Short mmCIF file of C-alpha atoms in Angstrom, two decimals:
data_model
loop_
_atom_site.label_atom_id
_atom_site.label_comp_id
_atom_site.label_asym_id
_atom_site.label_seq_id
_atom_site.Cartn_x
_atom_site.Cartn_y
_atom_site.Cartn_z
CA UNK L 1 58.48 -63.31 203.44
CA UNK L 2 60.46 -63.57 206.67
CA UNK L 3 60.67 -66.97 208.38
CA UNK L 4 64.17 -66.95 209.85
CA UNK L 5 64.59 -64.64 212.85
CA UNK L 6 67.68 -62.92 211.42
CA UNK L 7 67.07 -59.36 210.21
CA UNK L 8 68.66 -55.93 209.83
CA UNK L 9 66.50 -53.13 211.20
CA UNK L 10 67.17 -49.82 209.45
CA UNK L 11 66.33 -46.62 211.31
CA UNK L 12 65.38 -44.05 208.69
CA UNK L 13 65.10 -41.45 211.43
CA UNK L 14 68.80 -41.95 212.13
CA UNK L 15 69.58 -41.34 208.46
CA UNK L 16 67.55 -38.13 208.58
CA UNK L 17 69.48 -37.06 211.69
CA UNK L 18 72.81 -37.78 210.01
CA UNK L 19 71.77 -35.79 206.94
CA UNK L 20 71.17 -32.90 209.32
CA UNK L 21 74.71 -33.31 210.69
CA UNK L 22 76.01 -33.08 207.11
CA UNK L 23 74.01 -29.94 206.39
CA UNK L 24 75.31 -28.25 209.54
CA UNK L 25 78.89 -29.21 208.67
CA UNK L 26 78.57 -27.90 205.11
CA UNK L 27 76.17 -24.94 205.20
CA UNK L 28 75.08 -23.63 201.83
CA UNK L 29 76.21 -26.75 199.98
CA UNK L 30 74.02 -28.99 197.89
CA UNK L 31 74.03 -32.58 199.16
CA UNK L 32 74.57 -35.55 196.87
CA UNK L 33 73.71 -38.56 199.05
CA UNK L 34 75.72 -41.63 198.07
CA UNK L 35 73.49 -44.73 198.00
CA UNK L 36 75.69 -47.12 196.03
CA UNK L 37 76.17 -50.73 197.14
CA UNK L 38 72.58 -51.10 198.31
CA UNK L 39 72.91 -47.86 200.29
CA UNK L 40 75.98 -49.28 202.03
CA UNK L 41 73.91 -52.34 202.89
CA UNK L 42 70.92 -50.41 204.24
CA UNK L 43 68.51 -50.93 201.32
CA UNK L 44 68.85 -48.95 198.09
CA UNK L 45 65.25 -48.17 197.25
CA UNK L 46 63.89 -47.53 200.73
CA UNK L 47 66.83 -45.37 201.80
CA UNK L 48 66.81 -43.41 198.53
CA UNK L 49 63.10 -42.70 198.85
CA UNK L 50 63.69 -41.48 202.40
CA UNK L 51 66.63 -39.27 201.45
CA UNK L 52 64.62 -37.78 198.59
CA UNK L 53 61.81 -37.01 201.04
CA UNK L 54 64.31 -35.53 203.51
CA UNK L 55 65.54 -33.07 200.88
CA UNK L 56 68.76 -34.54 199.48
CA UNK L 57 69.50 -32.58 196.31
CA UNK L 58 71.08 -35.49 194.42
CA UNK L 59 71.60 -39.21 194.81
CA UNK L 60 74.74 -41.03 193.66
CA UNK L 61 75.09 -44.68 192.65
CA UNK L 62 78.05 -46.64 191.33
CA UNK L 63 76.27 -48.69 188.68
CA UNK L 64 73.86 -47.94 185.87
CA UNK L 65 71.74 -50.85 187.12
CA UNK L 66 71.35 -49.17 190.51
CA UNK L 67 70.14 -45.97 188.89
CA UNK L 68 67.66 -47.81 186.67
CA UNK L 69 66.29 -49.64 189.71
CA UNK L 70 65.69 -46.34 191.47
CA UNK L 71 63.89 -44.85 188.48
CA UNK L 72 61.70 -47.95 188.20
CA UNK L 73 60.90 -47.54 191.90
CA UNK L 74 59.65 -44.00 191.25
CA UNK L 75 62.60 -42.02 192.59
CA UNK L 76 62.64 -38.67 190.78
CA UNK L 77 65.69 -36.92 192.29
CA UNK L 78 68.70 -36.29 190.03
CA UNK L 79 70.87 -39.41 190.03
CA UNK L 80 74.61 -39.36 189.37
CA UNK L 81 76.24 -42.58 188.15
CA UNK L 82 79.71 -42.39 189.68
CA UNK L 83 81.03 -45.42 187.82
CA UNK L 84 79.62 -44.18 184.54
CA UNK L 85 79.69 -46.74 181.77
CA UNK L 86 82.43 -48.08 179.54
CA UNK L 87 81.13 -50.19 176.67
CA UNK L 88 77.49 -50.62 177.64
CA UNK L 89 74.92 -48.71 179.65
CA UNK L 90 74.87 -45.34 177.88
CA UNK L 91 71.46 -45.93 176.30
CA UNK L 92 70.02 -46.93 179.67
CA UNK L 93 71.39 -43.78 181.29
CA UNK L 94 69.83 -41.62 178.60
CA UNK L 95 66.50 -43.47 178.76
CA UNK L 96 66.24 -43.16 182.54
CA UNK L 97 67.63 -39.61 182.81
CA UNK L 98 70.68 -40.67 184.77
CA UNK L 99 73.67 -38.32 184.78
CA UNK L 100 76.89 -40.13 183.89
CA UNK L 101 80.32 -39.35 185.24
CA UNK L 102 82.81 -39.53 182.37
CA UNK L 103 86.43 -40.38 183.13
CA UNK L 104 87.85 -41.38 179.73
CA UNK L 105 87.88 -39.75 176.31
CA UNK L 106 86.52 -42.91 174.65
CA UNK L 107 83.26 -42.50 176.55
CA UNK L 108 82.42 -39.29 174.69
CA UNK L 109 81.34 -40.76 171.31
CA UNK L 110 79.47 -43.59 173.05
CA UNK L 111 77.42 -41.18 175.12
CA UNK L 112 76.82 -39.02 172.05
CA UNK L 113 75.59 -42.03 170.06
CA UNK L 114 73.19 -42.99 172.83
CA UNK L 115 71.92 -39.41 173.06
CA UNK L 116 70.89 -39.45 169.41
CA UNK L 117 71.11 -35.69 169.06
CA UNK L 118 69.38 -34.92 172.36
CA UNK L 119 71.10 -32.59 174.78
CA UNK L 120 72.64 -34.66 177.57
CA UNK L 121 74.39 -33.43 180.69
CA UNK L 122 77.34 -35.23 182.23
CA UNK L 123 79.93 -34.68 184.94
CA UNK L 124 83.66 -34.95 184.28
CA UNK L 125 85.88 -36.67 186.81
CA UNK L 126 89.45 -35.47 187.21
CA UNK L 127 92.08 -37.87 188.50
CA UNK L 128 93.75 -35.54 190.96
CA UNK L 129 96.03 -38.14 192.51
CA UNK L 130 94.13 -41.29 193.45
CA UNK L 131 94.92 -43.01 190.14
CA UNK L 132 91.69 -44.99 190.05
CA UNK L 133 89.20 -43.27 187.71
CA UNK L 134 89.35 -39.89 186.06
CA UNK L 135 90.93 -37.83 183.32
CA UNK L 136 94.50 -36.97 184.24
CA UNK L 137 95.44 -33.28 184.06
CA UNK L 138 97.77 -34.00 181.14
CA UNK L 139 94.84 -35.58 179.24
CA UNK L 140 92.32 -32.81 179.83
CA UNK L 141 93.10 -30.80 176.69
CA UNK L 142 92.62 -33.89 174.51
CA UNK L 143 89.35 -34.69 176.29
CA UNK L 144 88.01 -31.19 175.66
CA UNK L 145 89.09 -31.31 172.02
CA UNK L 146 87.15 -34.55 171.54
CA UNK L 147 84.14 -33.11 173.36
CA UNK L 148 84.03 -30.12 171.00
CA UNK L 149 82.81 -32.44 168.22
CA UNK L 150 79.57 -33.11 170.11
CA UNK L 151 77.79 -29.85 170.97
CA UNK L 152 74.80 -31.74 172.39
CA UNK L 153 76.91 -33.03 175.29
CA UNK L 154 76.84 -30.59 178.20
CA UNK L 155 79.75 -30.66 180.66
CA UNK L 156 77.55 -29.69 183.59
CA UNK L 157 79.63 -30.87 186.55
CA UNK L 158 83.23 -31.39 187.61
CA UNK L 159 84.39 -33.72 190.37
CA UNK L 160 87.28 -35.63 191.86
CA UNK L 161 87.80 -38.03 194.77
CA UNK L 162 90.21 -37.73 197.69
CA UNK L 163 92.47 -40.66 198.47
CA UNK L 164 93.33 -39.79 202.08
CA UNK L 165 90.72 -37.40 203.44
CA UNK L 166 89.96 -39.76 206.32
CA UNK L 167 93.36 -39.46 207.99
CA UNK L 168 94.56 -36.60 210.16
CA UNK L 169 98.17 -37.58 209.42
CA UNK L 170 98.25 -36.51 205.76
CA UNK L 171 96.30 -33.29 205.29
CA UNK L 172 98.81 -32.16 202.66
CA UNK L 173 97.56 -34.70 200.13
CA UNK L 174 94.05 -33.25 200.34
CA UNK L 175 95.42 -29.78 199.65
CA UNK L 176 97.42 -31.11 196.69
CA UNK L 177 94.41 -32.85 195.18
CA UNK L 178 92.24 -29.80 195.73
CA UNK L 179 94.81 -27.60 193.97
CA UNK L 180 94.85 -30.02 191.05
CA UNK L 181 91.05 -29.90 190.87
CA UNK L 182 91.00 -26.11 190.91
CA UNK L 183 93.58 -25.98 188.13
CA UNK L 184 91.41 -28.29 186.03
CA UNK L 185 88.39 -26.09 186.70
CA UNK L 186 90.33 -23.03 185.58
CA UNK L 187 91.33 -24.86 182.39
CA UNK L 188 87.67 -25.65 181.70
CA UNK L 189 86.68 -22.02 182.16
CA UNK L 190 89.40 -20.89 179.75
CA UNK L 191 88.06 -23.39 177.21
CA UNK L 192 84.55 -21.96 177.51
CA UNK L 193 83.00 -24.61 179.76
CA UNK L 194 81.17 -23.47 182.89
CA UNK L 195 80.12 -26.52 184.90
CA UNK L 196 77.55 -25.36 187.43
CA UNK L 197 78.10 -28.24 189.87
CA UNK L 198 81.50 -28.76 191.49
CA UNK L 199 81.96 -31.55 194.04
CA UNK L 200 84.99 -33.12 195.69
CA UNK L 201 84.09 -33.76 199.34
CA UNK L 202 83.43 -37.32 200.49
CA UNK L 203 82.24 -38.02 204.05
CA UNK L 204 85.49 -37.07 205.77
CA UNK L 205 86.07 -33.95 203.70
CA UNK L 206 82.45 -32.93 204.21
CA UNK L 207 82.98 -32.94 207.97
CA UNK L 208 86.62 -31.76 208.05
CA UNK L 209 87.57 -29.68 205.04
CA UNK L 210 85.64 -26.45 204.51
CA UNK L 211 88.00 -25.69 201.61
CA UNK L 212 86.52 -28.75 199.88
CA UNK L 213 83.01 -27.30 200.04
CA UNK L 214 83.00 -26.11 196.45
CA UNK L 215 79.27 -26.28 195.72
CA UNK L 216 78.10 -29.81 196.48
CA UNK L 217 79.25 -32.48 198.95
CA UNK L 218 79.02 -36.26 198.50
CA UNK L 219 78.53 -37.88 201.91
CA UNK L 220 78.32 -41.65 202.01
CA UNK L 221 79.23 -43.59 205.15
CA UNK L 222 78.44 -40.68 207.44
CA UNK L 223 74.78 -40.78 206.38
CA UNK L 224 74.54 -44.25 207.88
CA UNK L 225 75.94 -43.13 211.23
CA UNK L 226 79.61 -44.03 210.84
CA UNK L 227 82.59 -41.71 210.55
CA UNK L 228 85.45 -43.06 208.39
CA UNK L 229 87.96 -41.66 210.89
CA UNK L 230 86.71 -43.86 213.70
CA UNK L 231 84.16 -44.05 216.52
CA UNK L 232 85.68 -41.20 218.51
CA UNK L 233 84.60 -38.84 215.71
CA UNK L 234 81.06 -40.23 215.38
CA UNK L 235 79.52 -38.97 218.61
CA UNK L 236 77.02 -36.72 216.80
CA UNK L 237 75.98 -39.52 214.44
CA UNK L 238 73.35 -42.22 214.89
CA UNK L 239 74.08 -45.70 213.45
CA UNK L 240 71.19 -46.69 211.21
CA UNK L 241 71.58 -50.49 211.14
CA UNK L 242 70.83 -52.94 213.93
CA UNK L 243 71.45 -56.60 213.02
CA UNK L 244 69.73 -59.22 215.16
CA UNK L 245 68.80 -62.89 215.32
CA UNK L 246 67.54 -65.52 217.82
CA UNK L 247 68.97 -68.93 218.75
CA UNK L 248 67.67 -72.05 217.02
CA UNK L 249 69.29 -74.50 219.44
CA UNK L 250 70.88 -74.45 222.89
CA UNK L 251 72.84 -77.44 224.11
CA UNK L 252 75.19 -78.50 226.88
CA UNK L 253 78.74 -79.30 225.75
CA UNK L 254 80.95 -81.27 228.15
CA UNK L 255 84.45 -80.16 229.05
CA UNK L 256 86.68 -81.20 226.17
CA UNK L 257 83.87 -80.99 223.62
CA UNK L 258 85.00 -79.44 220.32
CA UNK L 259 82.66 -77.05 218.53
CA UNK L 260 82.10 -76.53 214.78
CA UNK L 261 84.19 -77.39 211.71
CA UNK L 262 87.73 -78.42 212.48
CA UNK L 263 87.09 -78.50 216.21
CA UNK L 264 89.17 -75.36 216.68
CA UNK L 265 87.40 -74.40 219.91
CA UNK L 266 87.43 -76.79 222.83
CA UNK L 267 85.23 -76.30 225.88
CA UNK L 268 87.48 -75.81 228.90
CA UNK L 269 84.53 -76.48 231.21
CA UNK L 270 80.97 -77.77 230.89
CA UNK L 271 79.49 -75.12 228.59
CA UNK L 272 76.14 -73.95 227.32
CA UNK L 273 76.34 -73.29 223.58
CA UNK L 274 73.67 -71.51 221.52
CA UNK L 275 73.48 -71.94 217.75
CA UNK L 276 72.47 -68.85 215.77
CA UNK L 277 70.91 -68.92 212.26
CA UNK L 278 73.46 -66.58 210.71
CA UNK L 279 76.74 -67.29 208.94
CA UNK L 280 79.16 -66.09 206.33
CA UNK L 281 76.52 -66.35 203.57
CA UNK L 282 74.72 -63.59 205.46
CA UNK L 283 77.84 -61.45 205.74
CA UNK L 284 78.90 -62.61 209.19
CA UNK L 285 82.33 -63.43 207.87
CA UNK L 286 84.57 -66.35 208.88
CA UNK L 287 87.24 -63.87 209.98
CA UNK L 288 85.04 -63.19 213.02
CA UNK L 289 85.43 -66.80 214.18
CA UNK L 290 86.71 -66.95 217.74
CA UNK L 291 86.97 -63.15 217.91
CA UNK L 292 83.52 -61.60 217.74
CA UNK L 293 81.05 -61.10 220.53
CA UNK L 294 77.27 -60.69 220.49
CA UNK L 295 74.76 -59.28 222.96
CA UNK L 296 72.30 -61.52 224.77
CA UNK L 297 70.17 -60.26 227.64
CA UNK L 298 72.28 -57.10 227.71
CA UNK L 299 75.54 -58.99 228.15
CA UNK L 300 78.37 -59.96 225.83
CA UNK L 301 78.77 -63.56 224.72
CA UNK L 302 81.72 -64.80 222.63
CA UNK L 303 81.43 -66.45 219.23
CA UNK L 304 83.08 -69.87 219.53
CA UNK L 305 84.25 -72.26 216.85
CA UNK L 306 84.39 -71.64 213.13
CA UNK L 307 81.57 -69.59 211.62
CA UNK L 308 79.67 -71.73 209.10
CA UNK L 309 77.85 -70.73 205.92
CA UNK L 310 74.44 -70.52 207.61
CA UNK L 311 75.15 -70.88 211.33
CA UNK L 312 77.46 -69.85 214.13
CA UNK L 313 77.77 -70.70 217.80
CA UNK L 314 78.06 -68.57 220.93
CA UNK L 315 78.98 -69.45 224.51
CA UNK L 316 76.18 -68.42 226.90
CA UNK L 317 77.45 -70.36 229.91
CA UNK L 318 77.79 -67.22 232.03
CA UNK L 319 74.41 -65.74 231.04
CA UNK L 320 71.62 -67.43 232.94
CA UNK L 321 68.23 -68.22 231.46
CA UNK L 322 69.03 -67.82 227.76
CA UNK L 323 66.25 -69.33 225.65
CA UNK L 324 65.24 -69.65 222.01
CA UNK L 325 63.06 -66.57 222.49
CA UNK L 326 65.96 -64.27 223.34
CA UNK L 327 67.06 -61.58 220.92
CA UNK L 328 70.75 -61.76 220.00
CA UNK L 329 72.37 -58.58 218.68
CA UNK L 330 75.14 -59.08 216.13
CA UNK L 331 75.56 -55.34 215.50
CA UNK L 332 73.90 -52.52 217.36
CA UNK L 333 72.75 -51.74 220.88
CA UNK L 334 70.93 -53.76 223.51
CA UNK L 335 70.37 -52.14 226.87
CA UNK L 336 73.49 -50.25 227.89
CA UNK L 337 75.77 -52.37 225.69
CA UNK L 338 76.60 -51.95 221.99
CA UNK L 339 78.45 -53.88 219.30
CA UNK L 340 79.27 -51.15 216.74
CA UNK L 341 80.30 -51.78 213.16
CA UNK L 342 83.74 -50.45 214.09
CA UNK L 343 84.22 -53.31 216.55
CA UNK L 344 83.14 -55.95 214.04
CA UNK L 345 85.55 -54.37 211.55
CA UNK L 346 88.41 -54.53 214.05
CA UNK L 347 87.73 -58.19 214.80
CA UNK L 348 87.58 -59.00 211.07
CA UNK L 349 90.62 -56.82 210.22
CA UNK L 350 88.65 -54.67 207.80
CA UNK L 351 86.73 -51.36 207.67
CA UNK L 352 83.15 -50.58 208.74
CA UNK L 353 82.18 -49.99 205.10
CA UNK L 354 82.79 -53.66 204.36
CA UNK L 355 80.80 -54.77 207.40
CA UNK L 356 77.57 -52.97 206.47
CA UNK L 357 77.93 -53.47 202.71
CA UNK L 358 78.61 -57.14 203.34
CA UNK L 359 75.27 -57.87 205.03
CA UNK L 360 73.86 -60.00 202.24
CA UNK L 361 70.47 -60.01 200.56
CA UNK L 362 69.59 -63.13 202.56
CA UNK L 363 69.11 -60.84 205.55
CA UNK L 364 65.75 -59.04 205.31
CA UNK L 365 65.85 -55.29 205.90
CA UNK L 366 63.07 -53.84 208.03
CA UNK L 367 62.88 -50.08 207.61
CA UNK L 368 61.30 -47.98 210.34
CA UNK L 369 60.32 -44.34 210.13
CA UNK L 370 60.72 -41.86 212.96
CA UNK L 371 57.02 -42.19 213.81
CA UNK L 372 57.27 -45.98 213.98
CA UNK L 373 60.40 -45.78 216.12
CA UNK L 374 58.54 -43.65 218.68
CA UNK L 375 55.57 -46.02 219.00
#
């Protein structure tokens, strides 16, 4: 049910286009499409179904719950659980044929117990220098010794994650992490393990680092039309999300009138103020207060006053004829103008990942196929 006019329109054709960009950047590589965090805010089930139809070889989630949801929705593609499980979740991964990523020796007996003698494949994550998740190189021998007690567990994949692949200022760290990964792979081979899937490349490394194309790539943000390095690198990509709303009230504020909580914005002249039904509970964060702009009738209008939980206000004094029927674009294009996620991120002092992931479940997603977009 959709009553409020606020929505996020998701262009599945754009996602298909961006998948094509990935394939051209990494020819011959399998593609593991990262759909964690509600597909970076774009809708987990709908986007995963589309990516499966578009030929993604694997899907990757962060949580067991995300993988279970996809299986219950009928998604049949191989699903990698990047966050694995610690104390709970192993039985659910086995039941729903999810492939766990193991990053600690204590996970081995728990996965084996859940498997109940069945042969279960997993991927091993090496901590090559990010110090977040993964088996450290010094711990690898102990991990393999523990694994030897459970012949039904199949070390089928090896992976790591780059800490600084999205910066052009520190290419050496990528080379160091890649060397660490290759050393771990060699150690596995010497121990008799032959993982058939190797993957290290996130979005930036997929586009930048051919040396990181070791069998499979794991694009995330780039699939949704955003390059982690910034907008100047995203010219071949198509943003998939367009976030819009419509005013619920337009009023005249006299000079000296103070708008919203705290009265932090004062009208310097007689002003026309439109109230929008979107606020920080929707992911339009308070940090945007007094900084962000929106698009109305193809022109930019500033957000004024403090953003509220459910509402925010914009100054439309200089845009004639604005009515309750007018579309207001919070993120995306309107006419020749655009408010990209990068710009929202700059205003909020954050990254575009947080902008799209932060669009809350209160905002309905409307997914359009390529055919629908052309109608």
